[in-house]
Every structure is written in C-alpha cells, then in structure tokens.
Amino acid sequence: MKERDSESFESLSQVLPNTSNSARMIQMSMANSGSAAPAPAGQDHLDRSKWLLDCPEPPSPWQELKTQVKESYLTKAKKFKSLRKQPLPKRILFILQAVFPIFGWCRNYKLTMFKNDLMAGLTLASLCIPQSIGYATLAKLDPQYGLYTSVVPPLIYALMGTSREIAIGPVAVVSLLVSSMLQKLIDPETDPLGYKKLVLTTTFFAGIFQASFGIFRLGFLVDFLSHAAIVGFMGGAAIVIGLQQLKGLLGITNFTTNTDIVSVLRAVWRSCHQQWSPHTFILGCSFLSFILITRFIGKKNKKLFWLPAIAPLISVVVSTLMVFLTKADEHGVKTVKHIKGGLNPISINDLEFNTPHLGHIAKIGLIVAIVALTEAIAVGRSFAGIKGYRLDGNKEMVAIGFMNVIGSFTSCYAATGSFSRTAVNFAAGCETAMSNIVMAVTVFVALECLTRLLYYTPIAILASIILSALPGLIDIDEAIHIWKIDKLDFLALIGAFFGVLFGSVEIGLLVAVVISFAKIILISIRPGIETLGRMPGTDTFADTDQYPMSVKTPGVLIFRVKSALLCFANASSIEERIMGWIRQEEEGDENTKSNAKRNILFVVFDMSNLINVDTSGITALVELHNNLIQNGVELVIVNPKWTVIHKLNQTKFISKIGGKVYLTIGEAVDACFGLKV
C-alpha cells in the first residue's frame, strides 16, 4: 500500500489491508490472466447500499396482524376445505377429533393399555380422595366439594385435553387463592351459602378466561408470570398453607382468617396458651411421619411407587377406625362428621351475577385462571417432554377452561393439573387420559357409597395429608440455580416469596409481576452498548470486552446496541453514552497503561440488532449526527432492518448522513477508508 501523508490514515492502513484480501486476490488473478480490472470497491459498496435503500415498503402493523391471524387459522381452513370431498362420516369424525382428541387416540386403544390406565387410575384415586377433602377445607368449603371437583373436571379434560399423564383435580395453591381472596368479600363462617356462590362464580369466570386464552391464542398472557416468579410464589404459598394447617393439626377452634405468616404465628401462639388438643397433635404428627416415611421409601425403591400413593388413604382408613373404636372424638379430637354424598348437584342457579362484588370476582377469576393455567401447562409440558410428544398449549387452555365452566355448573370449584398426582399417575404407568376417567369413576363410587364411613375421619389427618404434599412445592435447588443464572430473576423469585409470606397471595403475585416488568423496563431504558473490533485474521467484528484479542480500527468507533428497540425509553441514554465514549477515546483512557489519544473520524452504528425505531429514536439519531458533525465526526449505519430503514428513509435521515448505509461492518470500514483517501 502506498504511503499516506496523514498520520491517522497511516494507522488506518496498518489495520485495513486485511479487509479486502479476497478482492485484491481477485484483482491479482485477473491482472495475471490479462483480464480487465473489476470495478472499484467503493462502487460495489454503493451498489449494495442501494439494495437497502430501494427495498419495498414493509407491511403495516395491521397487515402483520392479518398475516398472523391467517397463518394461525389458514392451515385449519385448508383442512376443512379438503374435507368437502370426503364422505360425511369422515367429516364428522375429523371435526370430533379436532374438538375432542379422545376420538383420535381411542381408535388405537388396546386392552393392555387399559390395564395400565386402570392401575394408574385406581392408584390416583387412592391419593386423590383424601387430598380432595383436605383441599376443600383449605378452600373454606365443605369436604364434598373437593370430591365433586375430582369427578366432573377430569371427565371433561379426558375428552378435550391433549396430555396423557396430567391428573386433574383441586390443588393446594388454587385452593389457597380462592379462600384468601374471597373471604375478604364474604366470611365463609357466617355465610357459607353466599361464600359457596362466590366460589362457583369465580370458577365460572376463571373457566371463561382460560377458554378465551386458548380460542384467541392469547397464551402469552400466562407468560407474565415468569418461571422464577412461579417458583417463589409456590414456595411462599407452601409455607403459608403449612402454617394454616396448624389449626387442624393442633385442634385449634378460633383461628385467624389472614394468610400472612405474622398473623398466623400470632394466632398459633395465642391458641397454644389457651386451648389445643394434645391427642389431635399426636395423632396428626404420627400419620404425617408415616406418610413422609413411605414417600422416602418410594423414592429409594421405584418399584414401590404405589406405597406413598396409597399412604394417605391408609392414613384416613386407619385413623378413622382408631377414632371410632376409641371414641376419641369425645376427648377433643375433631372429625369431619357429615359429608354429603351422591352425584354432583347442578349449581347453575348458584352463580351470582347480580352481586355488587361482580367486578372483584372477575378479577379474582382472572388471577385464578392464570395461576391454574401456568401450573397445568408447566406440569403437562414437563411430562410430555419425557414421553417425547408435543403438548398443544391452546387446546390445553380450551380444555381446562371448559372443564371449569362446566364444573361451575356442577358444584365444582377451580380445578387444574396437580404436579404430585401427575407424578403418581406417570409412575403408575398411565398410557392415556383414561386414567383420569378411572379416577373420576372411583371418586364417584366413593361419593355414592363411602361418605358415611368418613364421619369419624379426624381433621388432623387431612392437615397431615396437605402438609405432606407441601415439600414438593418448595424447590430450593431451582432457586439456587436461578440465583446463579440471573440475579434479576432471583429478585422476582424473592419478591413473590416474601410478598406471599408477609403480605397476601395477591400481593405476592403483584410484586412478582411488577419486578418482572421492572426488569424489562430497566433493560429497555439502559440497554448494553458494545464496542466492536475486528477478530484477527478475519472479517468478523465482535465485542471487544468479550474478545480482548479483537482489534479496534484506528479512527473508527464501531458500536452496537444490545436492544431490539431504539425508542423513547432508551434513545437519549444511548446518544449520551456514545458522545461520552467519543470524548473518552479522544482524551485517552486513564485505565489503560498508555493514555494514547484516538482521533475519531467515523462512528459506525451496527443496527443489526434493532427491529424497530420510533420517532424519539429517530430524533436522537438526528441529534447524534448533528453533535458528531460539530466534532468533525461522520456517522455511518450498518445493516438496518426492513422497518428501520423504511422509517429512516421516510424521515430523510439517510440523506442527512449522505447515504452512508452499508450491508456489513467490513464494507462500512472499507468505505470509511475510501472516504479518507
């Protein structure tokens, strides 16, 4: 390369010969072969820049929305059109399979599969019956409502759901949500009938929201509760549920309706100094120890998976016999007493739409819908991944929504997929959703024939069964993993955990969502900005902090924004930081060993990360360009996306910077080199 007069250009020429090695090799080969020399490199750059500047107009937001809707429903529409040529029976079968997946898998159902599902369903029922009674009491409802919820919703899900392993029924977290929020509207102790009506109405709204999410493909709303927030929320809820079970475990009569840890511990402390039942405590702790020991044995020996599954039922049977034979109910041991049996009563007339609390009920229904969907889909996807099939999220939402809507008509409260029961179902070798049908039929038989036998069942046993299920909700290993991976995610986890623990369930959820949104806003307002340098021996430009061996180009500052948007939230911040970097480069870096000054001639803005820019972002770019011009520096942009280049063209920003737009950073640096020449 020829010698240059300018000192800055000499430093440029030391680095830039590698930028066009391939072009010079072509020139040499063509010269040796006697061919004509190619067009100048700058001309090639201009031609390629026209590809960016002359691109067609991008689709409008309305067109993009229409395209997404078409893509979502076009495939199904084509299938329906192709069905017109099919005979009527096939058309009916296809529609039935689309709405009710059971018509798909039952065609290949075999006797061996039914044997596995029968075993799994019976094992599931043995765990479900005592848990359902306990969760109903946690929801401040009569015990039979937990059993009702284990009959109709599993049957509806078996018809409409796509998961083969998920076990449907009442769960601890949803039961706590329902009771903690609705008892603020109506006291279940003084007005149990009014409270029951609010619970059923909340279940109806939850089902409507869930079905709507699936029908209109709004599943992204469930993602507002991040994985970290759910882990923290579950952990806090587990501790709150456990503390509330001290009422049944100690045989306490008067207890607080608050759910925060301070109120619960204060109530326990006062009750322990007044009246509690040592017999109840000993009985409950004994069977709690039995259930936990069987669970430990089941984990050690996978063949004994059935032992922890039937341990709760064994506890109920044995403790009921003990109370009946010893007449312990006459010595302070509280029992369940009367449980109404029979088929689920119709409850359509119990739905309250004229209540002044309707707005609050709808809000509670939305919260219950999101939490229930989050748990169910997380459980279903985890076990579907193990079995190697894909879970249809939208169909799951529709199935869970419809089962809750129909459940609200049949005296059921909000149901969802239970992780503990799904794990038992999976371990028992279930093949299809038939295990849910077997479980529902078994629970129905229990409602018809066995409810009178539960009269002497001690409440302490139900508390023990709920307490035994809580350790699975507290995932310390996952919390540690989240701490190692992302500190802001861990902050959302801690916020949800302490919000539930010291506030209430809704406060915990609100804190988790606020922290998650704050994380997004923080990243948007203060996005990372990386300076780029050339990797030795390549035409690749990379972050100089991540790759210390990368070489900065003398006279050129290359940067990239770690954000998909250049908008009102971050535009001013980005502009200020870039100008600060230029001043720092020209004054010399005090942190380096040699405070060498760099004469910045060009600023190259790599826009490959940006997918959109708003008016504030364009205004910031204009101000950046004006400030750079005043300092004798030129602005160059690289690889703007379709929407970005369209908006920059519309605002005539490209003409303001002299059309300095290039496809790659290498071309931009070569062009800067040519401009300097």
XYZ file of C-alpha atoms in Angstrom:
677
model
C 0.000 0.000 0.000
C 1.222 3.439 -0.827
C 2.432 5.752 1.918
C -0.073 8.308 3.180
C 0.620 11.801 4.390
C -1.870 11.733 7.230
C -0.776 10.097 10.483
C -4.291 8.862 11.233
C -4.549 7.397 7.761
C -1.243 5.579 8.200
C -2.625 3.950 11.332
C -5.758 3.053 9.424
C -3.751 1.453 6.637
C -1.930 -0.800 9.129
C -5.168 -2.494 10.086
C -7.315 -2.229 6.986
C -5.218 -4.170 4.414
C -6.878 -7.368 5.670
C -10.372 -6.062 4.946
C -10.284 -6.708 1.223
C -7.901 -9.665 0.878
C -10.340 -11.559 -1.318
C -10.882 -8.510 -3.555
C -7.112 -7.977 -4.018
C -6.592 -11.673 -4.777
C -9.247 -11.405 -7.498
C -7.544 -8.277 -8.858
C -4.143 -10.040 -8.923
C -5.521 -13.157 -10.583
C -7.345 -11.082 -13.189
C -4.236 -8.985 -13.806
C -2.119 -12.112 -14.240
C -4.624 -13.583 -16.670
C -4.791 -10.355 -18.673
C -8.412 -9.673 -17.766
C -9.812 -6.253 -17.136
C -9.749 -4.986 -13.578
C -13.013 -5.066 -11.674
C -14.977 -2.021 -10.666
C -13.670 -0.099 -7.674
C -14.626 -1.488 -4.249
C -16.408 1.753 -3.394
C -18.689 1.296 -6.407
C -19.598 -2.213 -5.194
C -20.441 -0.776 -1.787
C -22.704 1.826 -3.357
C -24.480 -0.827 -5.404
C -25.054 -2.980 -2.350
C -26.242 0.029 -0.343
C -28.961 0.549 -2.948
C -30.313 -2.899 -2.036
C -31.100 -1.461 1.394
C -32.332 1.921 0.211
C -34.517 0.601 -2.630
C -36.227 -2.198 -0.678
C -40.039 -2.318 -0.924
C -42.244 -0.833 1.754
C -42.581 -3.131 4.781
C -46.013 -4.428 5.828
C -48.008 -2.229 8.178
C -48.846 -3.424 11.720
C -52.389 -4.142 10.550
C -51.071 -6.278 7.674
C -48.763 -8.154 10.050
C -51.673 -8.839 12.391
C -53.780 -10.102 9.496
C -50.913 -12.326 8.357
C -50.509 -13.813 11.825
C -54.228 -14.493 12.081
C -54.236 -16.064 8.622
C -51.244 -18.248 9.473
C -52.972 -19.361 12.663
C -56.227 -20.371 11.017
C -55.288 -20.939 7.355
C -53.985 -24.453 7.946
C -57.193 -25.483 9.670
C -59.260 -23.782 6.978
C -57.410 -25.749 4.272
C -58.073 -28.974 6.150
C -61.755 -28.156 6.377
C -61.855 -27.333 2.646
C -60.181 -30.626 1.804
C -62.866 -32.389 3.854
C -65.573 -31.303 1.437
C -64.515 -34.072 -0.909
C -64.634 -36.635 1.886
C -67.776 -38.590 2.794
C -69.947 -37.265 5.611
C -68.820 -39.808 8.271
C -65.163 -38.858 7.798
C -66.010 -35.170 8.029
C -67.892 -35.709 11.274
C -65.026 -37.804 12.671
C -62.465 -35.132 11.765
C -64.469 -32.399 13.496
C -64.937 -34.571 16.563
C -61.187 -35.295 16.702
C -60.391 -31.584 16.407
C -62.670 -30.704 19.334
C -62.352 -33.925 21.348
C -58.879 -35.527 21.000
C -60.215 -38.664 22.733
C -61.779 -39.694 19.382
C -58.257 -39.770 17.961
C -56.394 -41.907 20.478
C -59.273 -44.212 21.414
C -59.285 -45.687 17.879
C -55.946 -47.383 18.615
C -56.733 -48.157 22.237
C -55.827 -51.686 23.353
C -56.650 -53.898 26.309
C -53.058 -53.815 27.586
C -53.225 -50.014 27.637
C -56.453 -50.143 29.609
C -54.871 -52.424 32.209
C -52.120 -49.842 32.781
C -54.612 -46.978 32.873
C -56.845 -48.902 35.281
C -53.956 -49.463 37.685
C -52.872 -45.828 37.382
C -56.427 -44.528 37.842
C -57.063 -46.598 40.971
C -53.718 -45.539 42.440
C -54.556 -41.943 41.571
C -57.967 -42.182 43.247
C -56.428 -43.521 46.464
C -54.332 -40.349 46.643
C -56.997 -38.031 45.236
C -59.840 -38.812 47.668
C -58.092 -37.734 50.889
C -56.302 -34.841 49.165
C -59.532 -33.524 47.633
C -61.254 -33.496 51.014
C -58.272 -31.664 52.530
C -58.041 -29.095 49.730
C -61.776 -28.374 50.010
C -61.310 -27.483 53.680
C -58.345 -25.315 52.648
C -60.699 -23.503 50.228
C -63.137 -22.989 53.156
C -65.697 -25.315 51.537
C -67.446 -28.439 52.770
C -65.406 -31.642 52.121
C -67.738 -32.984 49.429
C -66.898 -30.084 47.093
C -63.343 -31.369 46.791
C -64.720 -34.763 45.751
C -67.143 -33.133 43.303
C -64.167 -31.338 41.731
C -62.455 -34.707 41.238
C -65.367 -36.128 39.230
C -66.626 -33.769 36.515
C -63.445 -31.770 35.551
C -61.313 -34.929 34.991
C -64.025 -36.365 32.733
C -64.242 -33.175 30.641
C -60.451 -32.964 30.411
C -60.204 -36.590 29.286
C -62.485 -35.675 26.360
C -60.775 -32.404 25.362
C -57.215 -32.436 26.753
C -54.057 -33.422 24.885
C -51.867 -34.542 27.804
C -51.697 -38.270 28.546
C -50.286 -38.003 32.059
C -51.738 -34.911 33.702
C -54.049 -35.590 36.684
C -56.897 -33.107 37.087
C -58.478 -32.010 40.353
C -58.234 -29.459 43.174
C -54.741 -28.285 44.135
C -53.340 -26.558 47.192
C -52.256 -23.259 45.601
C -55.558 -22.614 43.808
C -57.489 -23.575 46.947
C -55.452 -21.036 48.920
C -56.001 -18.382 46.225
C -59.759 -18.877 46.300
C -60.098 -18.791 50.090
C -57.623 -15.974 50.786
C -59.190 -13.569 48.288
C -62.900 -14.418 48.526
C -63.121 -14.462 52.315
C -62.405 -10.725 52.194
C -65.745 -10.311 50.428
C -67.854 -12.775 52.423
C -66.969 -14.599 55.625
C -67.338 -18.353 54.982
C -68.040 -18.978 58.668
C -71.028 -16.635 58.948
C -72.433 -17.016 55.404
C -71.288 -20.371 53.947
C -74.015 -20.392 51.256
C -73.107 -16.910 49.983
C -69.413 -17.835 50.061
C -70.074 -21.018 48.073
C -71.907 -18.993 45.415
C -68.938 -16.623 45.090
C -66.574 -19.603 44.722
C -68.680 -21.112 41.929
C -68.967 -17.739 40.158
C -65.199 -17.257 40.420
C -64.710 -20.724 38.915
C -67.036 -19.782 36.043
C -65.069 -16.606 35.285
C -61.767 -18.485 35.552
C -63.016 -21.028 33.012
C -64.223 -18.303 30.638
C -60.834 -16.569 30.760
C -58.941 -19.832 30.265
C -61.042 -20.913 27.290
C -60.729 -17.434 25.751
C -56.934 -17.558 26.039
C -56.931 -20.768 24.010
C -59.562 -19.819 21.430
C -57.973 -16.431 20.652
C -54.407 -17.763 21.077
C -53.596 -15.431 23.950
C -51.383 -17.879 25.785
C -48.625 -15.277 26.018
C -50.627 -13.685 28.861
C -49.720 -16.680 31.011
C -46.037 -15.822 30.496
C -46.443 -12.616 32.524
C -45.775 -14.901 35.479
C -42.199 -15.901 34.789
C -40.736 -19.227 35.848
C -38.777 -17.548 38.647
C -41.898 -15.785 39.930
C -43.828 -19.071 39.964
C -41.035 -20.806 41.911
C -41.067 -18.041 44.532
C -44.849 -17.883 44.642
C -45.168 -21.656 45.088
C -42.587 -21.668 47.878
C -44.263 -18.846 49.776
C -47.721 -20.356 49.274
C -46.477 -23.736 50.539
C -45.249 -22.190 53.790
C -48.492 -20.227 54.250
C -50.577 -23.353 53.577
C -48.449 -25.322 56.024
C -48.871 -22.728 58.758
C -52.630 -22.670 58.217
C -52.774 -26.437 58.673
C -51.541 -25.958 62.230
C -55.167 -25.184 63.057
C -56.193 -28.730 62.198
C -53.003 -30.322 63.479
C -53.339 -28.704 66.908
C -57.116 -28.890 67.098
C -57.493 -25.108 67.427
C -61.033 -23.749 67.310
C -60.571 -20.000 66.791
C -58.050 -19.070 64.117
C -57.184 -16.007 62.070
C -58.535 -15.538 58.537
C -55.343 -13.717 57.465
C -52.767 -15.614 55.433
C -49.556 -13.716 56.251
C -47.003 -15.501 58.412
C -47.082 -12.923 61.225
C -50.847 -13.194 61.740
C -50.809 -16.991 61.557
C -47.941 -17.387 64.024
C -49.569 -14.907 66.394
C -52.825 -16.894 66.258
C -50.969 -20.168 66.901
C -49.088 -18.651 69.848
C -52.276 -17.361 71.463
C -54.106 -20.632 70.914
C -51.289 -22.693 72.397
C -51.576 -20.690 75.597
C -55.330 -21.240 75.732
C -56.925 -24.377 74.298
C -55.482 -27.014 71.981
C -55.727 -30.790 71.798
C -52.608 -32.864 72.562
C -54.402 -36.016 71.338
C -55.094 -34.368 67.974
C -51.477 -33.207 67.696
C -50.039 -36.653 68.466
C -52.432 -38.356 66.044
C -51.683 -35.899 63.230
C -47.897 -35.983 63.694
C -47.870 -39.782 63.802
C -49.595 -40.174 60.453
C -47.632 -37.267 58.953
C -44.453 -39.162 59.851
C -45.921 -42.333 58.321
C -46.721 -40.581 55.014
C -43.259 -38.957 54.814
C -41.522 -42.282 55.578
C -43.455 -44.058 52.826
C -42.534 -41.267 50.419
C -38.857 -41.710 51.310
C -39.159 -45.469 50.708
C -40.887 -44.859 47.383
C -38.047 -42.592 46.220
C -35.416 -45.125 47.227
C -37.204 -48.041 45.554
C -39.000 -47.080 42.339
C -40.895 -50.365 42.303
C -42.698 -49.275 45.483
C -44.116 -46.108 43.862
C -47.599 -47.258 44.905
C -46.724 -47.150 48.613
C -46.561 -43.329 49.004
C -49.563 -43.054 46.650
C -51.864 -45.129 48.883
C -50.312 -43.934 52.180
C -52.807 -41.024 52.545
C -55.755 -43.387 52.011
C -54.306 -45.870 54.513
C -53.895 -42.988 56.971
C -57.544 -41.971 56.531
C -58.840 -45.539 56.973
C -56.667 -46.411 59.983
C -57.169 -43.076 61.776
C -60.936 -43.248 61.188
C -61.046 -46.729 62.719
C -58.934 -45.581 65.653
C -61.233 -42.644 66.400
C -64.340 -44.815 66.009
C -63.057 -47.601 68.261
C -61.545 -45.383 70.965
C -64.265 -42.704 70.771
C -61.507 -40.106 70.587
C -63.991 -37.560 69.221
C -65.374 -37.347 72.756
C -61.918 -36.418 74.053
C -61.259 -33.365 71.880
C -60.280 -34.960 68.542
C -62.251 -33.103 65.860
C -63.642 -35.138 62.985
C -65.023 -34.394 59.525
C -68.503 -35.590 60.533
C -71.192 -35.459 57.852
C -70.097 -35.482 54.189
C -72.923 -35.152 51.683
C -72.710 -37.976 49.160
C -74.281 -38.624 45.778
C -73.847 -37.232 42.282
C -72.705 -33.643 41.782
C -75.743 -31.377 42.264
C -76.493 -28.876 39.490
C -75.387 -25.383 40.560
C -76.232 -23.128 37.600
C -78.716 -21.212 39.745
C -75.997 -20.636 42.371
C -73.928 -18.438 40.039
C -74.154 -14.835 41.264
C -74.116 -12.204 38.505
C -76.164 -9.582 40.317
C -73.837 -9.289 43.286
C -72.120 -5.925 43.982
C -68.839 -7.886 44.158
C -69.014 -8.965 40.497
C -66.028 -6.822 39.453
C -63.882 -8.237 42.258
C -64.988 -11.772 41.431
C -63.974 -11.291 37.766
C -60.511 -10.035 38.845
C -60.076 -12.979 41.207
C -61.217 -15.297 38.411
C -58.530 -13.863 36.109
C -55.809 -14.406 38.729
C -57.015 -17.952 39.415
C -57.161 -18.636 35.656
C -53.566 -17.532 35.047
C -52.110 -19.346 38.059
C -54.041 -22.541 37.293
C -53.037 -22.476 33.618
C -49.401 -21.805 34.469
C -49.259 -24.801 36.787
C -51.179 -27.131 34.461
C -49.215 -26.292 31.304
C -45.875 -26.468 33.142
C -46.787 -29.903 34.529
C -48.147 -31.158 31.221
C -45.158 -29.985 29.168
C -42.610 -31.462 31.567
C -44.124 -34.962 31.386
C -44.877 -34.679 27.652
C -41.173 -33.953 27.124
C -40.278 -37.135 28.990
C -42.672 -39.192 26.847
C -41.460 -37.463 23.661
C -44.626 -35.864 22.314
C -45.758 -32.260 21.901
C -48.438 -30.654 24.050
C -50.840 -28.303 22.252
C -50.920 -25.272 24.575
C -54.002 -23.676 23.017
C -56.028 -26.888 23.204
C -54.933 -27.308 26.808
C -56.240 -23.859 27.669
C -59.565 -24.550 25.950
C -59.889 -27.931 27.699
C -59.083 -26.530 31.154
C -61.393 -23.571 30.542
C -64.352 -25.699 29.501
C -63.872 -28.150 32.356
C -64.007 -25.262 34.847
C -67.039 -23.663 33.197
C -68.927 -26.965 33.237
C -67.539 -27.617 36.714
C -69.078 -24.379 37.975
C -72.455 -25.724 36.745
C -71.961 -28.956 38.743
C -70.820 -27.712 42.182
C -67.068 -27.863 41.426
C -64.554 -25.166 42.249
C -61.465 -24.301 40.199
C -59.510 -27.392 39.115
C -56.191 -27.749 37.323
C -53.318 -30.176 36.836
C -51.625 -31.341 40.027
C -47.887 -31.972 39.946
C -47.877 -34.505 42.803
C -50.791 -36.532 41.431
C -49.445 -36.309 37.867
C -46.128 -37.721 39.094
C -48.015 -40.615 40.714
C -50.018 -41.131 37.520
C -46.830 -41.213 35.469
C -45.061 -43.566 37.886
C -48.081 -45.892 37.871
C -47.611 -46.376 34.118
C -50.581 -44.491 32.667
C -50.916 -44.699 28.895
C -53.677 -42.173 28.123
C -56.168 -39.805 29.737
C -58.282 -42.888 30.501
C -56.609 -42.889 33.936
C -58.485 -39.637 34.683
C -61.758 -41.339 33.753
C -60.979 -44.299 36.021
C -60.097 -41.913 38.848
C -63.309 -39.887 38.365
C -65.478 -43.033 38.355
C -63.739 -44.292 41.515
C -64.306 -40.971 43.300
C -67.954 -41.034 42.196
C -68.339 -44.524 43.669
C -66.803 -43.213 46.896
C -69.319 -40.343 46.898
C -72.174 -42.786 46.453
C -71.089 -45.463 48.927
C -68.305 -44.402 51.268
C -69.065 -40.898 52.545
C -70.825 -42.217 55.655
C -67.649 -44.103 56.585
C -65.722 -40.821 56.703
C -67.804 -39.406 59.562
C -65.087 -40.199 62.136
C -62.145 -39.132 59.966
C -60.044 -36.743 62.098
C -59.371 -33.305 60.656
C -55.763 -33.651 61.808
C -55.265 -36.400 59.199
C -56.446 -34.071 56.426
C -53.991 -31.452 57.698
C -51.243 -34.102 57.694
C -52.040 -35.093 54.102
C -51.852 -31.455 52.962
C -48.617 -30.893 54.900
C -47.058 -33.998 53.324
C -47.731 -32.589 49.829
C -46.098 -29.205 50.513
C -42.357 -30.091 50.305
C -42.834 -30.696 46.583
C -43.857 -27.041 46.165
C -40.636 -25.685 47.705
C -37.848 -26.039 45.122
C -34.646 -24.842 46.815
C -32.382 -26.325 44.125
C -34.207 -24.382 41.409
C -33.953 -21.181 43.465
C -30.177 -21.665 43.760
C -29.981 -22.354 40.020
C -31.905 -19.148 39.235
C -29.564 -17.177 41.533
C -26.551 -18.460 39.609
C -28.054 -17.735 36.194
C -29.905 -14.407 36.566
C -29.883 -12.148 39.632
C -32.892 -10.117 38.439
C -34.934 -13.300 38.011
C -33.936 -14.262 41.536
C -35.157 -10.864 42.722
C -38.586 -11.641 41.202
C -38.494 -15.015 42.969
C -37.680 -13.431 46.328
C -40.296 -10.707 45.791
C -43.027 -13.272 45.142
C -41.867 -15.424 48.061
C -41.816 -12.668 50.677
C -44.890 -10.978 49.193
C -46.932 -14.126 49.804
C -45.265 -14.810 53.146
C -45.627 -11.378 54.751
C -48.468 -9.907 52.726
C -51.034 -11.990 50.907
C -51.296 -14.205 47.861
C -52.360 -11.360 45.569
C -49.593 -9.101 46.911
C -47.032 -11.803 46.187
C -48.281 -12.162 42.605
C -48.378 -8.393 42.141
C -44.814 -7.983 43.424
C -43.577 -10.734 41.102
C -45.254 -9.174 38.047
C -44.025 -5.661 38.949
C -40.429 -6.860 39.365
C -40.612 -8.764 36.061
C -41.891 -5.667 34.243
C -39.296 -3.508 36.018
C -36.611 -5.859 34.687
C -37.903 -5.406 31.129
C -38.120 -1.622 31.535
C -34.638 -1.447 33.076
C -33.159 -3.387 30.172
C -35.032 -1.137 27.727
C -34.006 2.130 29.404
C -30.359 1.197 29.983
C -29.501 -1.315 27.276
C -25.955 -2.509 26.962
C -23.789 -0.916 24.275
C -20.808 -2.867 22.974
C -17.835 -1.549 21.042
C -16.725 -3.811 18.222
C -13.310 -4.730 16.951
C -12.010 -6.950 14.163
C -11.130 -10.521 15.094
C -7.521 -11.178 13.987
C -7.246 -12.756 10.544
C -10.989 -12.492 9.795
C -13.602 -10.055 8.534
C -15.693 -10.671 11.663
C -16.325 -7.878 14.162
C -17.046 -8.779 17.783
C -17.440 -7.231 21.249
C -14.061 -6.013 22.465
C -14.929 -6.827 26.086
C -15.923 -10.395 25.295
C -12.992 -10.899 22.933
C -9.948 -8.954 24.214
C -7.922 -10.143 21.238
C -10.150 -8.180 18.836
C -8.509 -5.085 17.304
C -10.117 -1.651 17.279
C -9.906 0.132 13.955
C -7.910 3.384 14.282
C -10.025 6.436 13.586
C -13.278 4.446 13.620
C -15.603 3.789 16.583
C -17.883 0.809 15.909
C -20.720 0.110 18.331
C -23.875 -1.969 18.634
C -26.878 -1.591 20.958
C -27.988 -4.660 22.924
C -31.664 -3.954 22.357
C -34.284 -4.717 19.742
C -35.800 -1.227 20.050
C -34.456 2.297 19.769
C -37.306 4.165 21.387
C -38.326 6.922 23.794
C -37.169 4.833 26.770
C -33.522 4.477 25.740
C -32.774 6.884 22.872
C -31.411 9.782 24.964
C -29.346 7.426 27.121
C -27.749 5.797 24.072
C -26.944 9.170 22.496
C -25.284 10.476 25.679
C -23.212 7.351 26.148
C -21.934 7.405 22.563
C -20.857 11.044 22.827
C -19.220 10.227 26.168
C -17.277 7.386 24.551
C -16.031 9.652 21.775
C -14.776 12.222 24.286
C -13.147 9.431 26.286
C -11.447 7.978 23.207
C -10.138 11.375 22.095
C -8.901 12.318 25.588
C -7.283 8.927 26.195
C -8.287 6.140 28.555
C -6.942 6.679 32.056
C -7.413 3.000 32.878
C -5.029 1.860 30.175
C -1.281 1.759 30.625
C -0.719 4.184 27.761
C -3.061 7.152 27.655
C -2.971 7.154 23.855
C -5.441 9.504 22.206
C -7.526 8.333 19.248
C -8.627 10.784 16.607
C -12.161 9.537 15.874
C -13.144 10.289 12.284
C -16.112 7.923 11.835
C -18.773 6.396 14.101
C -20.214 3.163 12.707
C -23.603 2.203 14.169
C -24.343 -1.510 13.664
C -28.168 -1.717 13.576
C -28.393 -5.472 13.016
C -29.977 -5.937 16.476
C -32.672 -3.280 16.032
C -36.031 -4.434 14.715
C -37.852 -1.135 15.174
C -37.319 2.542 15.914
C -39.832 5.203 16.960
C -39.893 8.972 16.480
C -37.911 9.561 19.684
C -35.256 7.169 18.449
C -35.019 8.951 15.089
C -34.830 12.329 16.829
C -31.967 11.011 18.967
C -30.184 9.806 15.814
C -30.560 13.252 14.245
C -29.155 14.922 17.376
C -26.323 12.389 17.473
C -25.499 13.145 13.846
C -25.520 16.919 14.466
C -23.280 16.595 17.535
C -20.861 14.358 15.634
C -20.686 16.812 12.719
C -19.830 19.625 15.137
C -16.953 17.490 16.389
C -15.761 16.668 12.884
C -17.023 13.065 13.024
C -19.215 11.349 10.440
C -21.987 8.855 11.223
C -22.281 5.590 9.281
C -25.022 2.986 9.778
C -24.840 -0.721 9.009
C -27.460 -3.370 8.226
C -30.688 -1.672 9.325
C -33.705 -3.977 9.336
C -36.644 -3.586 6.979
C -38.856 -1.446 9.219
C -35.920 0.622 10.481
C -34.563 1.581 7.034
C -38.101 2.378 5.857
C -38.650 4.841 8.716
C -35.189 6.366 8.282
C -35.952 6.899 4.595
C -39.339 8.439 5.333
C -37.781 10.970 7.719
C -34.975 11.685 5.167
C -32.372 10.760 7.779
C -30.412 8.744 5.210
C -29.944 11.822 3.030
C -28.830 13.823 6.090
C -25.929 11.438 6.676
C -25.019 11.448 2.995
C -26.381 7.994 2.220
C -23.731 6.245 4.298
C -25.633 2.954 4.696
C -23.881 -0.407 4.248
C -24.743 -4.087 4.467
C -21.799 -5.168 6.617
C -19.363 -3.584 9.048
C -16.470 -4.620 6.805
C -17.953 -2.692 3.881
C -18.564 0.309 6.108
C -14.943 0.325 7.329
C -13.660 -0.076 3.759
C -15.902 2.803 2.686
C -14.556 4.974 5.514
C -11.077 4.108 4.332
C -12.035 5.152 0.787
C -13.575 8.406 2.028
C -10.365 9.176 3.890
C -8.340 8.564 0.726
